[in-house]
Amino acid sequence: MMESEDDGVLRCRAPPRRTPSPDLASDGSSNGECNPGQHRGNGGEHITSNGKIEVEQVISKKLQLKRKAEFLKTDLMHQLGSQVNDFMDSLIEESAILEPAPVPAVFSPPLSDKERGKLRNFRPPHGEGKHFVSRRSLLDELLEVNHIRTIYHMFIALLILLILSTLVVDFIDEGRPVLHFDLLVYAFGQFPLVLCTWICMFLSVLLVPYSLFHLWVQTQCGSSSHPGLCSLLFGSVFLLYQAVGVGFLPTYVVVTNSLPPASCFIIILEQVRLMMKAHSFVRENVPRVLTWAEEKTNPRPEFPQVSQYIYFLFAPTLIYRDKYPRNPVIRWSYVATKFLQVLGCMFYVYYVFVRLCIPQFRSISLQLFDRRAMVLCVFNSILPGVLILFLGFFSFLHCWLNAFGEMLQFADRMFYKDWWNSTSFANYYRTWNVVVHNWLYYYVYRDFLWLSRKRFRPVAMLFVFTLSAVVHEYILAICFGFFYPVLFCLFMCFGMMFNFILHDQRKGPIWNIIMWTSLFLGQGVIICLYSQEWYARHYCPLKEPSLLELLKPRSWSCQRGQTEDSEL
């Protein structure tokens, strides 16, 4: 048995004493003594202890065990770090909403039956919801790691290759490099009208909801003898304004002026955003006034000022609060970097369409709709669809919102979570767009459960999915100029199905692979079908369309060879 390797001394356990035979009496190894010279051999390579053991093998095994231990240590620390981060995030959010319940002191007098009933039925105020804390965006932290930054550099390299390929093709076709951006000029056409429409929308949302709220507050403070009737009246006026002033009029401007797609997206997305903000402002402040008007014991609450409301209209959140966590300084270099990245993503999308989408769909529109062309179209559209998905996420949810958050010193930058690690579509829906998810959760899902007394959770989830699908399809229908409910069907059919099949109990890498595969395939279907319909509507216009013809997909029957060729 080996006890020490540092001093080179090898000790052997003596075997049981036996009477040595004459032949072996002279052999030093036959007795119970250990001969160091014999056991060390040449260079100390072999030892003998109940058989021969090679020192090199022992050292090799030790090195292997050491490497394995280091690997396990690194993996364990990585998993532990991610779990601790998740735990701390959840702890911060939960600790922010915990409020001390009214527990009686040790020497307080006995509580009355009424007070006991209040304690027994204590609930947090209905208006309480999301609590904001100071935190950075996840990609800002990840891009500090060299490995993640390399992936960012790979996307930049791909953009450079797309630009080079466009220049080379133009040089071959034209004999010189051509730098024209006709598609961008077309997509953002009539921009002065877009700017005027946005200014009108913003001013109306700034003035009307705030004025209606303050007038309604006066009726609840005793100036009216019928506060309930006044609440009904002001609520109806607010809903009418939401439907007509913010809902119908901007859409009418877009449709009657036939605005191009990018200009339409600016107006319609801002329309939806301002409607959600106006709802949040009213939804968060009305319960405070009603609670004060019912009790009449507490001092009058501080109602939001105009400056707070204006800050909320620009802040990168859809949940109103009187105060948000703020950063002490503005990093203008960070703001400039984010806006430059938004501009770079816009040109990236342009080259994706020019090099990967337009040539493909122009050739597809030459033939009739069939299954083989559809399958090829879907799979050929996966790459541009995925690139557009990544670019949309990075440009808007990361760069655009962080730029405005930095300018407004808005400290809570959790606009998204690690949706790319999702093993279920339920988790993906919660982490992809946290800004919109919070609004849907607090103002649609939770309010539905509150109205139904928490009896119809599946119905509440179905209502949230339906509302989200309708709004998404409304945006695409107005901006593209046709109704083709591909996204609505994907939301309501596959989205709902995957939400229950790929739920939160699905763990492991295989479920993440399934989620990504489904996401890639869905992007291919969306890009393929909407692009086909766009070109079909362009190549096969209807002279006297009926309502049924407007709703029927034109790509199912259009063949460009039977129509006059025209330019996009």
XYZ file of C-alpha atoms in Angstrom:
568
model
C 0.000 0.000 0.000
C 1.408 3.398 -1.014
C 1.261 6.044 1.740
C 3.421 8.860 0.381
C 4.754 9.893 -3.009
C 6.658 13.048 -2.060
C 9.536 11.523 -0.050
C 9.916 8.486 -2.291
C 9.583 6.058 0.630
C 7.471 3.004 -0.165
C 6.214 0.873 2.654
C 4.828 -2.614 2.313
C 2.613 -4.510 4.634
C 4.397 -7.632 5.859
C 2.802 -10.902 4.899
C 2.167 -13.572 7.517
C 5.351 -15.170 8.933
C 6.238 -18.453 7.372
C 9.214 -20.734 7.764
C 11.462 -19.978 4.841
C 12.522 -22.784 2.608
C 16.222 -23.253 2.044
C 15.896 -22.211 -1.563
C 14.287 -18.917 -0.666
C 16.156 -18.158 2.507
C 18.577 -15.885 0.729
C 15.863 -13.954 -1.113
C 15.132 -10.690 0.653
C 11.629 -10.571 -0.776
C 10.539 -13.787 0.781
C 10.492 -12.407 4.277
C 8.356 -9.579 5.497
C 10.853 -6.831 4.622
C 10.595 -4.424 1.785
C 13.576 -3.783 -0.452
C 13.407 -0.201 -1.721
C 15.939 -0.743 -4.381
C 13.995 -3.558 -5.920
C 10.615 -1.958 -5.708
C 11.540 1.395 -7.252
C 13.269 -0.169 -10.244
C 14.655 2.055 -13.026
C 13.541 5.671 -12.610
C 10.872 4.702 -10.088
C 8.481 3.507 -12.820
C 7.093 0.396 -11.132
C 6.118 -0.553 -7.616
C 4.850 -3.773 -6.138
C 2.035 -3.953 -3.587
C -0.064 -7.107 -3.817
C 0.747 -7.078 -7.535
C 2.248 -4.547 -9.931
C 0.654 -1.080 -10.401
C 2.007 1.376 -12.919
C 2.519 4.876 -11.535
C 1.872 6.408 -14.948
C -1.599 4.905 -15.007
C -2.308 6.241 -11.525
C -1.145 9.715 -12.513
C -3.199 9.531 -15.726
C -6.294 8.553 -13.792
C -5.689 11.367 -11.345
C -5.418 13.881 -14.185
C -8.598 12.544 -15.754
C -10.423 12.822 -12.445
C -9.091 16.340 -11.983
C -10.279 17.417 -15.444
C -13.645 15.812 -14.838
C -13.949 17.579 -11.492
C -13.087 20.923 -13.079
C -15.682 20.370 -15.811
C -18.328 19.394 -13.272
C -17.408 22.417 -11.172
C -17.788 24.791 -14.147
C -21.102 23.250 -15.197
C -22.409 23.280 -11.635
C -21.428 26.918 -11.120
C -23.103 27.883 -14.418
C -26.351 26.129 -13.507
C -26.242 27.469 -9.973
C -25.594 30.997 -11.231
C -28.555 30.909 -13.630
C -30.839 29.505 -10.926
C -29.679 32.132 -8.431
C -30.314 34.896 -10.998
C -33.823 33.605 -11.697
C -34.473 33.246 -7.977
C -33.255 36.764 -7.216
C -35.359 38.259 -10.033
C -38.469 36.518 -8.748
C -37.576 37.452 -5.167
C -37.222 41.129 -6.088
C -40.586 41.162 -7.873
C -42.373 39.262 -5.094
C -40.824 41.291 -2.304
C -41.938 44.489 -4.040
C -45.590 43.450 -3.916
C -45.547 42.152 -0.356
C -47.245 44.520 2.044
C -47.525 44.048 5.798
C -50.993 42.857 6.636
C -52.767 44.651 9.462
C -51.791 42.255 12.288
C -52.739 43.313 15.818
C -50.002 44.130 18.281
C -49.331 41.891 21.290
C -50.822 44.281 23.841
C -53.501 45.797 21.631
C -57.105 45.682 22.765
C -59.353 42.881 21.483
C -60.568 43.288 17.908
C -64.219 43.752 17.132
C -66.116 41.372 14.859
C -66.052 43.953 12.068
C -62.280 44.338 12.315
C -61.810 40.566 12.347
C -63.915 40.352 9.205
C -61.724 42.950 7.505
C -58.609 41.005 8.429
C -60.112 37.730 7.259
C -61.117 39.192 3.892
C -57.962 41.276 3.395
C -56.828 41.422 -0.214
C -54.279 43.615 -1.971
C -55.809 46.663 -3.679
C -57.266 45.761 -7.041
C -55.102 48.323 -8.826
C -51.846 46.742 -7.665
C -49.954 44.896 -10.365
C -46.517 45.096 -11.842
C -43.784 46.647 -9.728
C -40.840 48.256 -11.462
C -37.264 47.767 -10.298
C -33.958 49.014 -11.654
C -32.385 46.402 -13.965
C -30.563 46.184 -17.285
C -31.713 44.527 -20.473
C -30.577 40.961 -20.821
C -28.769 41.463 -24.124
C -26.757 44.354 -22.681
C -25.403 41.927 -20.111
C -24.905 39.064 -22.555
C -23.099 41.190 -25.136
C -20.388 41.811 -22.566
C -19.448 38.126 -22.943
C -17.050 37.507 -25.819
C -18.851 34.351 -26.981
C -22.195 36.139 -27.317
C -20.591 39.173 -28.933
C -19.137 36.861 -31.579
C -22.682 35.856 -32.608
C -23.493 39.565 -32.966
C -20.400 39.939 -35.168
C -21.568 37.004 -37.304
C -24.817 38.818 -38.079
C -22.836 41.920 -39.059
C -20.679 39.768 -41.348
C -23.828 38.360 -42.977
C -25.075 41.910 -43.609
C -21.755 42.775 -45.262
C -22.063 39.725 -47.512
C -25.630 40.675 -48.491
C -24.468 44.186 -49.406
C -21.523 42.814 -51.405
C -23.719 40.336 -53.254
C -26.141 43.125 -54.190
C -23.309 45.333 -55.437
C -21.758 42.492 -57.458
C -25.066 41.571 -59.094
C -25.754 45.218 -59.932
C -22.251 45.544 -61.390
C -22.789 42.473 -63.581
C -26.225 43.641 -64.755
C -25.533 47.378 -65.115
C -21.776 47.443 -65.640
C -21.373 49.596 -62.545
C -22.293 49.373 -58.844
C -25.772 50.760 -58.267
C -26.765 52.066 -54.842
C -30.478 52.667 -55.052
C -32.985 52.195 -52.265
C -36.232 52.332 -54.199
C -37.866 49.815 -51.876
C -37.127 51.905 -48.775
C -38.324 55.081 -50.485
C -41.544 53.333 -51.490
C -42.134 51.697 -48.072
C -41.799 54.996 -46.171
C -43.707 57.085 -48.693
C -45.958 60.027 -47.759
C -44.009 60.527 -44.550
C -45.225 64.135 -43.949
C -48.794 62.822 -43.785
C -47.637 60.126 -41.382
C -46.016 62.719 -39.128
C -49.107 64.951 -39.114
C -51.361 61.997 -38.313
C -49.129 60.935 -35.430
C -49.051 64.446 -33.965
C -52.845 64.611 -34.044
C -53.145 61.198 -32.404
C -50.656 62.049 -29.686
C -52.222 65.418 -28.844
C -55.678 63.889 -28.659
C -54.484 61.100 -26.320
C -52.669 63.705 -24.229
C -55.688 65.989 -23.839
C -58.865 63.917 -23.958
C -58.267 61.069 -21.436
C -56.554 63.363 -18.939
C -59.297 65.999 -19.175
C -62.086 63.428 -18.896
C -60.429 61.882 -15.865
C -60.084 65.184 -14.009
C -63.667 66.187 -14.798
C -64.860 62.807 -13.540
C -62.801 63.199 -10.342
C -64.666 66.429 -9.588
C -67.984 64.566 -9.769
C -66.708 61.997 -7.266
C -65.507 64.666 -4.811
C -68.996 65.880 -3.990
C -69.757 68.305 -6.789
C -72.404 65.956 -8.233
C -75.363 64.389 -6.510
C -75.339 61.398 -8.864
C -71.725 60.125 -8.997
C -72.756 56.730 -10.362
C -74.577 58.264 -13.320
C -71.619 60.558 -13.957
C -69.276 57.578 -13.938
C -71.419 55.851 -16.539
C -71.518 58.995 -18.680
C -67.783 59.690 -18.547
C -66.975 56.017 -19.109
C -69.153 55.939 -22.219
C -67.513 59.104 -23.554
C -64.057 57.619 -22.985
C -64.954 54.371 -24.769
C -66.458 56.340 -27.652
C -63.267 58.383 -27.920
C -61.143 55.212 -27.891
C -63.248 53.678 -30.661
C -63.636 56.739 -32.893
C -60.919 59.225 -32.050
C -58.026 56.788 -31.696
C -59.479 53.734 -33.434
C -61.402 54.792 -36.538
C -59.897 58.111 -37.653
C -56.238 57.005 -38.034
C -57.379 53.875 -39.859
C -59.510 56.025 -42.162
C -56.477 58.191 -42.972
C -54.379 55.113 -43.765
C -56.996 53.457 -46.001
C -58.178 56.510 -47.908
C -54.638 57.693 -48.682
C -53.353 54.191 -49.582
C -50.227 54.593 -47.484
C -47.367 52.176 -48.208
C -46.626 49.349 -45.733
C -43.923 50.914 -43.514
C -45.858 54.186 -43.175
C -48.971 52.179 -42.311
C -47.087 50.259 -39.638
C -45.950 53.505 -38.002
C -49.496 54.854 -37.696
C -51.265 51.602 -36.789
C -48.688 50.487 -34.220
C -48.766 53.929 -32.622
C -52.563 53.788 -32.673
C -52.554 50.497 -30.760
C -49.844 51.715 -28.363
C -51.678 54.946 -27.491
C -54.975 53.119 -26.988
C -53.282 50.712 -24.574
C -51.615 53.577 -22.696
C -54.855 55.530 -22.371
C -56.580 52.424 -21.027
C -53.774 51.852 -18.524
C -53.921 55.450 -17.277
C -57.658 55.243 -16.626
C -57.505 51.695 -15.286
C -54.795 52.485 -12.713
C -56.259 55.774 -11.427
C -60.012 55.158 -11.347
C -59.853 52.504 -8.551
C -57.900 54.915 -6.338
C -60.588 57.558 -6.679
C -63.422 55.067 -6.125
C -61.744 53.661 -3.010
C -61.291 57.140 -1.567
C -64.865 58.164 -2.476
C -66.309 55.093 -0.718
C -64.305 55.326 2.505
C -64.141 59.137 2.881
C -61.774 58.613 5.806
C -58.353 58.772 4.225
C -56.942 62.066 2.937
C -57.579 62.804 -0.692
C -55.073 60.884 -2.852
C -52.610 62.690 -5.050
C -53.865 62.517 -8.596
C -51.413 62.356 -11.514
C -50.011 65.587 -12.838
C -49.705 66.469 -16.511
C -45.937 65.978 -16.417
C -46.367 62.444 -15.067
C -48.874 61.600 -17.779
C -46.621 63.000 -20.537
C -43.689 60.999 -19.181
C -45.826 57.848 -19.271
C -46.854 58.447 -22.887
C -43.185 58.378 -23.938
C -41.920 55.810 -21.424
C -41.181 52.294 -22.759
C -43.947 50.640 -20.743
C -47.693 50.147 -21.047
C -48.326 50.081 -17.280
C -49.006 53.480 -15.695
C -47.328 54.490 -12.453
C -46.953 57.916 -10.871
C -43.236 57.235 -10.409
C -40.764 54.841 -11.964
C -37.221 53.916 -10.924
C -34.882 56.382 -12.623
C -31.212 56.340 -13.574
C -29.078 59.280 -12.370
C -27.504 60.149 -15.757
C -28.188 59.852 -19.488
C -25.557 58.091 -21.579
C -25.937 59.874 -24.893
C -23.319 57.652 -26.540
C -25.491 54.648 -25.622
C -28.551 56.376 -27.130
C -26.684 57.139 -30.365
C -25.443 53.534 -30.574
C -28.948 52.146 -30.197
C -30.424 54.420 -32.858
C -27.581 53.509 -35.223
C -28.343 49.846 -34.601
C -32.009 50.484 -35.433
C -30.924 52.119 -38.685
C -28.608 49.196 -39.428
C -31.428 46.708 -38.815
C -33.655 48.654 -41.212
C -31.069 48.340 -43.986
C -30.559 44.696 -43.005
C -34.276 43.988 -43.584
C -34.062 45.865 -46.882
C -31.257 43.627 -48.164
C -33.033 40.499 -46.906
C -36.052 41.429 -49.018
C -33.972 42.455 -52.038
C -31.739 39.380 -52.080
C -33.896 36.622 -50.541
C -37.589 37.496 -50.899
C -38.369 39.583 -53.986
C -36.561 37.390 -56.581
C -38.201 34.283 -55.171
C -41.770 35.580 -55.067
C -41.584 37.277 -58.449
C -40.777 33.903 -60.002
C -43.384 32.057 -57.936
C -46.119 34.413 -59.090
C -45.527 33.250 -62.681
C -47.185 29.901 -61.963
C -50.479 28.707 -60.566
C -50.914 27.773 -56.951
C -50.061 24.098 -56.295
C -48.841 21.969 -53.402
C -45.280 21.527 -54.628
C -44.808 25.264 -55.118
C -46.314 25.874 -51.687
C -43.957 23.450 -49.907
C -40.908 24.891 -51.676
C -42.070 28.422 -50.940
C -42.499 27.729 -47.213
C -39.086 26.130 -46.773
C -37.340 28.751 -48.899
C -38.972 31.452 -46.776
C -37.704 30.102 -43.443
C -34.299 31.809 -43.660
C -35.604 35.314 -44.483
C -38.448 34.830 -42.011
C -36.072 33.949 -39.182
C -33.754 36.843 -40.041
C -36.697 39.268 -40.015
C -37.832 37.824 -36.667
C -34.398 38.338 -35.094
C -33.996 41.797 -36.611
C -37.449 42.893 -35.464
C -36.751 41.695 -31.948
C -33.301 43.278 -31.754
C -34.214 46.584 -33.387
C -37.455 47.287 -31.521
C -37.550 45.347 -28.248
C -33.874 45.924 -27.507
C -32.487 48.958 -29.344
C -35.546 51.219 -29.736
C -36.963 50.696 -26.247
C -33.546 50.949 -24.600
C -32.820 54.188 -26.477
C -36.029 55.798 -25.195
C -35.491 54.291 -21.759
C -32.033 55.853 -21.617
C -33.245 59.270 -22.763
C -36.026 59.209 -20.157
C -33.714 57.723 -17.474
C -36.171 54.831 -17.208
C -34.326 52.243 -15.087
C -36.435 49.089 -15.542
C -35.172 47.693 -18.855
C -36.739 44.243 -18.694
C -38.516 44.540 -22.037
C -37.979 40.827 -22.726
C -36.547 37.780 -21.018
C -34.545 34.808 -22.272
C -37.259 33.626 -24.663
C -34.653 31.764 -26.738
C -34.215 29.265 -23.869
C -37.936 28.459 -23.715
C -38.915 24.805 -23.667
C -42.623 25.614 -23.931
C -44.707 28.019 -25.934
C -46.361 29.174 -22.719
C -43.009 30.449 -21.496
C -42.204 31.865 -24.941
C -45.383 33.946 -24.950
C -44.507 35.324 -21.502
C -40.884 36.192 -22.269
C -40.857 37.296 -25.931
C -42.454 40.715 -25.390
C -42.728 41.460 -21.676
C -44.097 44.967 -22.310
C -47.225 43.742 -24.112
C -47.498 40.598 -21.996
C -47.721 42.673 -18.808
C -50.579 44.726 -20.258
C -52.470 41.624 -21.376
C -51.869 39.871 -18.079
C -52.877 42.683 -15.715
C -55.637 44.360 -17.715
C -57.186 41.455 -19.644
C -56.403 38.145 -17.954
C -56.468 39.264 -14.307
C -59.408 41.617 -14.779
C -61.352 38.839 -16.499
C -60.653 36.537 -13.545
C -61.642 39.306 -11.125
C -64.959 39.849 -12.897
C -65.634 36.095 -13.065
C -64.430 35.549 -9.467
C -61.614 33.276 -10.697
C -64.001 30.635 -12.043
C -63.072 30.568 -15.737
C -59.291 30.484 -16.102
C -59.319 28.600 -19.463
C -61.876 31.066 -20.809
C -59.698 33.956 -19.650
C -56.691 32.463 -21.438
C -58.763 31.905 -24.582
C -59.964 35.501 -24.439
C -56.380 36.777 -24.198
C -55.325 34.652 -27.181
C -58.313 35.795 -29.220
C -57.721 39.469 -28.473
C -54.021 39.180 -29.322
C -54.759 37.316 -32.554
C -57.408 39.834 -33.637
C -55.122 42.827 -32.995
C -52.183 41.217 -34.829
C -54.356 40.355 -37.813
C -55.915 43.836 -37.801
C -52.443 45.418 -38.001
C -51.364 43.220 -40.912
C -54.689 43.602 -42.778
C -54.591 47.408 -42.630
C -50.888 47.690 -43.452
C -50.892 45.186 -46.336
C -54.244 46.304 -47.725
C -55.903 42.866 -47.780
C -57.497 40.390 -45.404
C -55.681 37.071 -45.311
C -56.026 35.605 -41.778
C -52.869 33.482 -41.764
C -51.519 34.899 -38.527
C -54.951 34.680 -36.871
C -55.213 30.977 -37.723
C -51.678 30.321 -36.497
C -52.469 32.089 -33.224
C -55.829 30.466 -32.588
C -55.071 26.962 -33.873
C -51.409 26.110 -33.489
C -50.682 28.775 -30.878
C -53.421 27.570 -28.541
C -52.577 23.915 -29.192
C -48.864 24.372 -28.524
C -49.646 26.446 -25.437
C -51.301 23.401 -23.850
C -49.075 20.681 -25.365
C -45.759 22.472 -24.859
C -46.553 23.711 -21.366
C -44.245 24.681 -18.517
C -43.748 21.104 -17.331
C -41.879 20.295 -20.535
C -38.205 20.541 -19.719
C -35.038 19.476 -21.461
C -33.190 20.334 -24.670
C -35.526 18.332 -26.931
C -38.448 20.646 -26.112
C -36.358 23.713 -26.868
C -35.527 22.149 -30.251
C -39.223 21.496 -30.891
C -40.069 25.091 -29.963
C -37.437 26.497 -32.339
C -38.489 24.153 -35.158
C -42.113 25.220 -34.818
C -41.107 28.874 -34.655
C -38.944 28.624 -37.785
C -41.673 26.816 -39.703
C -44.280 29.368 -38.634
C -42.099 32.226 -39.853
C -41.695 30.490 -43.203
C -45.467 30.078 -43.544
C -46.128 33.744 -42.679
C -43.529 35.169 -45.086
C -44.546 32.793 -47.896
C -48.321 33.227 -47.759
C -48.407 36.982 -47.194
C -45.796 37.610 -49.907
C -47.663 35.428 -52.394
C -50.892 37.256 -51.664
C -49.164 40.634 -52.002
C -47.898 39.829 -55.514
C -51.179 38.179 -56.489
C -53.103 41.324 -55.558
C -50.602 43.332 -57.609
C -50.602 41.132 -60.712
C -54.310 40.186 -60.701
C -56.344 43.251 -59.681
C -60.137 43.038 -59.683
C -62.040 45.564 -61.772
C -65.338 45.347 -59.853
C -64.611 43.415 -56.664
C -67.421 42.112 -54.517
C -67.172 41.537 -50.785
C -66.613 37.810 -51.334
C -63.856 38.484 -53.856
C -62.138 40.861 -51.467
C -62.115 38.221 -48.732
C -61.061 35.366 -51.022
C -57.257 34.870 -51.261
C -56.164 36.047 -54.698
C -53.023 33.866 -54.703
C -55.111 30.712 -55.029
C -56.290 31.595 -58.549
C -53.938 34.270 -59.900
C -51.537 33.481 -62.769
C -49.357 36.314 -63.991
C -49.115 34.903 -67.520
C -52.772 35.675 -68.039
C -52.454 39.299 -66.940
C -50.498 42.308 -68.033
C -47.037 42.530 -66.576
C -46.378 45.540 -64.429
C -43.740 46.803 -62.062
C -43.901 46.707 -58.274
